[in-house]
Structures are given as structure tokens and as C-alpha cells.
mmCIF file of C-alpha atoms in Angstrom:
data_model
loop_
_atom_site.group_PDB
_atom_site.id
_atom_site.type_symbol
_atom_site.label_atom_id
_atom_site.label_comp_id
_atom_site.label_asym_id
_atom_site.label_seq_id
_atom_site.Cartn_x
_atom_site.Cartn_y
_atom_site.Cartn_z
ATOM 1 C CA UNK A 20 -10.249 -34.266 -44.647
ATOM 2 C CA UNK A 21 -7.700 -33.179 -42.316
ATOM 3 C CA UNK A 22 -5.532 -30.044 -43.120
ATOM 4 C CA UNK A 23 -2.648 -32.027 -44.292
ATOM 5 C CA UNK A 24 -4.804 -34.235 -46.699
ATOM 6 C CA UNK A 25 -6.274 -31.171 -48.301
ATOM 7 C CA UNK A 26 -3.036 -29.681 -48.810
ATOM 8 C CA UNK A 27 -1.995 -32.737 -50.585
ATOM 9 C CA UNK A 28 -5.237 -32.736 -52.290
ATOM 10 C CA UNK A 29 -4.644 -28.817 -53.225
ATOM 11 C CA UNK A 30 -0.976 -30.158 -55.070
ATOM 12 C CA UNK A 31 -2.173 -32.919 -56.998
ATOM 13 C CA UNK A 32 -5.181 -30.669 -58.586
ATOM 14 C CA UNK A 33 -2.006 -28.127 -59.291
ATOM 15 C CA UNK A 34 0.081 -31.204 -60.852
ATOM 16 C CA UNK A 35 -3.311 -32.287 -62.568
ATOM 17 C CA UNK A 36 -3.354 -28.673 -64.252
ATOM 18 C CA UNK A 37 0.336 -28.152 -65.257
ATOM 19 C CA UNK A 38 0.833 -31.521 -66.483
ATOM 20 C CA UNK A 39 -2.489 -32.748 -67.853
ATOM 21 C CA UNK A 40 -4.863 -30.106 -68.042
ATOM 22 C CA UNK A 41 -2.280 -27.715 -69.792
ATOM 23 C CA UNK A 42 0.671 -29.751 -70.252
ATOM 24 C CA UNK A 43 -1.659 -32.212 -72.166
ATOM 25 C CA UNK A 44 0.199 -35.301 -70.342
ATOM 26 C CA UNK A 45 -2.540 -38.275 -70.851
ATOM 27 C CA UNK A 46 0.003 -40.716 -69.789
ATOM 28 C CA UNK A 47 0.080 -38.630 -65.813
ATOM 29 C CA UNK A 48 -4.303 -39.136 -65.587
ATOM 30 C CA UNK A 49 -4.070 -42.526 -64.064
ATOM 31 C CA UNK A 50 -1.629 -40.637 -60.982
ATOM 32 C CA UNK A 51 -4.540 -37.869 -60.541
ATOM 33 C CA UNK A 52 -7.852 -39.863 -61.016
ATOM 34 C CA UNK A 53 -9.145 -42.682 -58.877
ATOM 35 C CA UNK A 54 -10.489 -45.898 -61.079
ATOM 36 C CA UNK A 55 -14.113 -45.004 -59.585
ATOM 37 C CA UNK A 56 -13.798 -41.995 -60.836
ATOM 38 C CA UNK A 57 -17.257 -40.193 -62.074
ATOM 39 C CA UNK A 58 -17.340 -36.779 -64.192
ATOM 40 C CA UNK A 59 -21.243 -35.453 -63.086
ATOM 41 C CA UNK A 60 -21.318 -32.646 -65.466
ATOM 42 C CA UNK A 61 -23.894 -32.900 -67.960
ATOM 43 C CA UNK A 62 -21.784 -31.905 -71.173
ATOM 44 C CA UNK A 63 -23.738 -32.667 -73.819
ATOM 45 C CA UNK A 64 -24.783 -29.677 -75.478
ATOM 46 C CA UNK A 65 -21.025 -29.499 -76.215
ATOM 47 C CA UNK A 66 -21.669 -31.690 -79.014
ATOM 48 C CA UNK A 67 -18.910 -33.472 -78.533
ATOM 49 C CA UNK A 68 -19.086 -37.361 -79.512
ATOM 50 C CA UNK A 69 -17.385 -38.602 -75.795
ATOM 51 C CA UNK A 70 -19.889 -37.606 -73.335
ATOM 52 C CA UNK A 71 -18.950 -41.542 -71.047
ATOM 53 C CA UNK A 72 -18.333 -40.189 -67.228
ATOM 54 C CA UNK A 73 -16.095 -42.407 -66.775
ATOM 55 C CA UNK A 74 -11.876 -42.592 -67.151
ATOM 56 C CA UNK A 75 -12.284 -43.736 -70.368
ATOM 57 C CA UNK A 76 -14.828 -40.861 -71.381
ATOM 58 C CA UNK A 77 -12.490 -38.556 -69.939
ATOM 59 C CA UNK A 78 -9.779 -39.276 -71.868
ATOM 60 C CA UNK A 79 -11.101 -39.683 -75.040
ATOM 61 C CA UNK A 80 -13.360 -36.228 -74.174
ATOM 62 C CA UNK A 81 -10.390 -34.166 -73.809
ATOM 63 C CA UNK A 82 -8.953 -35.258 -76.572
ATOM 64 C CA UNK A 83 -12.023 -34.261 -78.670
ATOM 65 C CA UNK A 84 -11.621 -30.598 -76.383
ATOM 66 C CA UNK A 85 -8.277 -30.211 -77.407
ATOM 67 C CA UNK A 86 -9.331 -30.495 -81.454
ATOM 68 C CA UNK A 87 -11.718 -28.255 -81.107
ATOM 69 C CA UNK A 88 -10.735 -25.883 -78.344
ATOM 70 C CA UNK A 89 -7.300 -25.699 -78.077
ATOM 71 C CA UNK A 90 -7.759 -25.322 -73.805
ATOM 72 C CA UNK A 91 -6.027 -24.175 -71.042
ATOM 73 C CA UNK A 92 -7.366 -23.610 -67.462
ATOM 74 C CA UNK A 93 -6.857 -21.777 -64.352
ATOM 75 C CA UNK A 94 -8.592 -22.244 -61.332
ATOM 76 C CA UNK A 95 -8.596 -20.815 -57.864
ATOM 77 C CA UNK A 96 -9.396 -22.681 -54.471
ATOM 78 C CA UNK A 97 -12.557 -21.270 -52.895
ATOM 79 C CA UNK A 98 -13.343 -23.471 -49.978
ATOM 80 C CA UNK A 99 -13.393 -26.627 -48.441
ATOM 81 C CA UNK A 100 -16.215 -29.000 -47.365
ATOM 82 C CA UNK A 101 -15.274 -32.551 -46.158
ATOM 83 C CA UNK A 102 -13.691 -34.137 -48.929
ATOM 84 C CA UNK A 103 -15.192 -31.553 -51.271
ATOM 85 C CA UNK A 104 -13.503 -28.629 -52.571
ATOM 86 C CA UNK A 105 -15.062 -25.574 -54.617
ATOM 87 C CA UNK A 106 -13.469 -24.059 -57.940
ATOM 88 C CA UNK A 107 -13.304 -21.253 -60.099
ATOM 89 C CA UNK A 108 -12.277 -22.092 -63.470
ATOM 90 C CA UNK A 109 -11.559 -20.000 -65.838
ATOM 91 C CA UNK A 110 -11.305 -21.336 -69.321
ATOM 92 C CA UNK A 111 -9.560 -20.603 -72.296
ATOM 93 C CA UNK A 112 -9.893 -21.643 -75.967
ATOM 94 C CA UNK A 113 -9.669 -21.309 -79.254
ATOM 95 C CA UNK A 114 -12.485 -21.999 -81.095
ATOM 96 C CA UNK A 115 -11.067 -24.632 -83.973
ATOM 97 C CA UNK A 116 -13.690 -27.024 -84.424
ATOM 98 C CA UNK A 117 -17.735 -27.232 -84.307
ATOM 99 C CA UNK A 118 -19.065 -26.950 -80.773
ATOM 100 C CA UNK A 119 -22.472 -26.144 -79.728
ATOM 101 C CA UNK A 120 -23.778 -25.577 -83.283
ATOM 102 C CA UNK A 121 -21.381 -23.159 -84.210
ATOM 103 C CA UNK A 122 -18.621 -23.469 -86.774
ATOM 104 C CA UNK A 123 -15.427 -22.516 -86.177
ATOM 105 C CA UNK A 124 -13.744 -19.477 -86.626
ATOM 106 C CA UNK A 125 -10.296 -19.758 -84.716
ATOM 107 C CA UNK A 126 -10.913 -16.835 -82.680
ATOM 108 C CA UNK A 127 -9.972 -16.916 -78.792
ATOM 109 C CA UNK A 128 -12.579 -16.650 -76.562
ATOM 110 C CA UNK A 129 -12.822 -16.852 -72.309
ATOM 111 C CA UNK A 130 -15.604 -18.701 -69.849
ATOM 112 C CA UNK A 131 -15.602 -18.874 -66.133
ATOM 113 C CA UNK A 132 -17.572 -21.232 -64.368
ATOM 114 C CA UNK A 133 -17.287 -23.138 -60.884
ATOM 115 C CA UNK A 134 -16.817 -26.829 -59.778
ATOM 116 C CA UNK A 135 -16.301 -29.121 -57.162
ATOM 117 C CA UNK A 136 -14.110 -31.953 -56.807
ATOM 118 C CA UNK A 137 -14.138 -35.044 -54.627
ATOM 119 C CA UNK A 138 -11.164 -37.189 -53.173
ATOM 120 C CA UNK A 139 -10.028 -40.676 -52.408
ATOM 121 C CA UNK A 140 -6.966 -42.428 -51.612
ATOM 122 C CA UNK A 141 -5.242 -39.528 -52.829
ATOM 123 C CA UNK A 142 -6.867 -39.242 -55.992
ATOM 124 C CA UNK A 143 -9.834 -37.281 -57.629
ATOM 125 C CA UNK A 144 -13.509 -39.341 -57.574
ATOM 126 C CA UNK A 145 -15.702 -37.194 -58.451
ATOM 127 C CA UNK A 146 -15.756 -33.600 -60.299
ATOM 128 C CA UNK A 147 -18.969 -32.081 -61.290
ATOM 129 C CA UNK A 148 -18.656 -28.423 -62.969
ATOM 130 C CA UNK A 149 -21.913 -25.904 -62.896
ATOM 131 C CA UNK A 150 -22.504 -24.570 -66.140
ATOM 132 C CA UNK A 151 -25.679 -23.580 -67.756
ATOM 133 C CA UNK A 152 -25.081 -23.969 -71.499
ATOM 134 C CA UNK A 153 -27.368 -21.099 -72.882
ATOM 135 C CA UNK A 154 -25.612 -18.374 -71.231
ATOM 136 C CA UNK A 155 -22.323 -20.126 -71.955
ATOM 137 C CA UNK A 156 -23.220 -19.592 -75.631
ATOM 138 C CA UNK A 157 -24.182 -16.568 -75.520
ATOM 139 C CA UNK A 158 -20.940 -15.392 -74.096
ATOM 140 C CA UNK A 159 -18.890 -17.037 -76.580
ATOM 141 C CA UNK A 160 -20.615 -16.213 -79.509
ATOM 142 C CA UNK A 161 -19.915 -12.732 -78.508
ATOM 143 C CA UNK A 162 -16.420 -13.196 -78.367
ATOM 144 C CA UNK A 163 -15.672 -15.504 -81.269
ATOM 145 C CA UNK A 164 -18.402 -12.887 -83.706
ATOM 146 C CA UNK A 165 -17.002 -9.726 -82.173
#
């Protein structure tokens, strides 16, 4: 990508945060994600019932995220490769509904973890997010038991 298209890039992942991530906008998701668009994150020991990786999945996964987890994000830019750029996300929630196995207790808790994200024709293709779900536990059940 040249340096223009991954500033562009760089402001529609901002308007993706502010006004769907946090400002939980579903209407805006069609402006941010390309039709093709594929989520390669292997989510299911989230226990969630949406696991599709699809736009649809999406969707109807972050609407199952918000029940349970009450989210908001942060991330920070770390580099670009081609059409590829690297996150850190920071993550946080309230723990309102059963996730993982573990009931819920409405405490806040905090996860970091990193990503990547793919363009075309302006929009987001592909995101896949590295997260290894044992340690994740581990780290929230010491928050949310603490």
C-alpha cells in the first residue's frame, strides 16, 4: 500500500473503533468491512453461539460480545506490511454473561492481545487476532475472582 492508502486505511480502523467497536453503530459495518470479508481467529473457546467468519457471523458475534462483555477496545498501530497492518488491542469488559465456562460475576476485567488486519478497496478483508485461550483465562479469572 502506498503511504497515502495506509493513512486512509489507519482512519477508517479509527472510525471502525469510535463508531462500531465502541460506539456500537451496526448500521456503519457495511462502510468498514469489505463483502469478502473473513474473521481468521479461531474463537471458539469463547463459547459463544456465532463463531460464522463471515459479515454475518460478525455481526451477530458482537452482538453476543456485547451481552456478555460489555466491550470496549483500544488499539495501537505497530507496523505495516503490504496491505497488512499489526495491532495491539487492548480489551475491556465486563464480565455479564457465561464465557469460557465461567459464570458471570459483573466484575471488570482487562486482556491485551495483537492482530492483523488486511485491506481492499478501502475496506477491511481480513482480520485475524493471536490469542491463546488458556492463558487468556487464566488472566481473567484472576481479575473477575480477585
Amino acid at each position: 500500500m502506498t503511504p497515502e492508502e495506509q493513512k486512509a486505511a489507519e482512519a477508517l480502523l479509527k472510525r471502525y473503533l469510535t463508531e462500531h467497536l465502541n460506539g456500537r453503530n451496526d448500521d456503519v459495518l457495511d462502510e468498514f468491512i469489505h463483502p469478502d470479508f473473513v474473521h481468521h481467529t479461531d474463537e471458539s473457546a469463547l463459547g459463544f453461539e456465532n463463531t460464522e467468519p463471515d459479515l454475518a457471523g460478525i455481526k451477530a458475534g458482537m452482538v453476543e460480545m456485547r451481552e456478555k462483555l460489555d466491550p470496549t477496545y483500544e488499539f495501537e498501530i505497530v507496523k505495516w506490511e503490504d496491505d497488512w497492518v499489526h495491532l495491539n488491542w487492548t480489551f475491556h469488559g465486563v464480565h455479564r454473561g457465561a464465557v469460557m465456562g465461567l459464570e458471570p460475576t459483573n466484575k471488570p476485567f482487562t486482556i491485551h492481545y495483537t492482530g492483523r488486519t488486511r485491506f481492499k478497496d478501502g475496506r477491511i478483508i481480513d482480520a485475524q487476532n493471536e490469542w491463546d485461550p488458556a492463558a487468556t483465562l487464566e488472566v481473567v479469572k484472576a481479575q473477575i475472582y480477585s
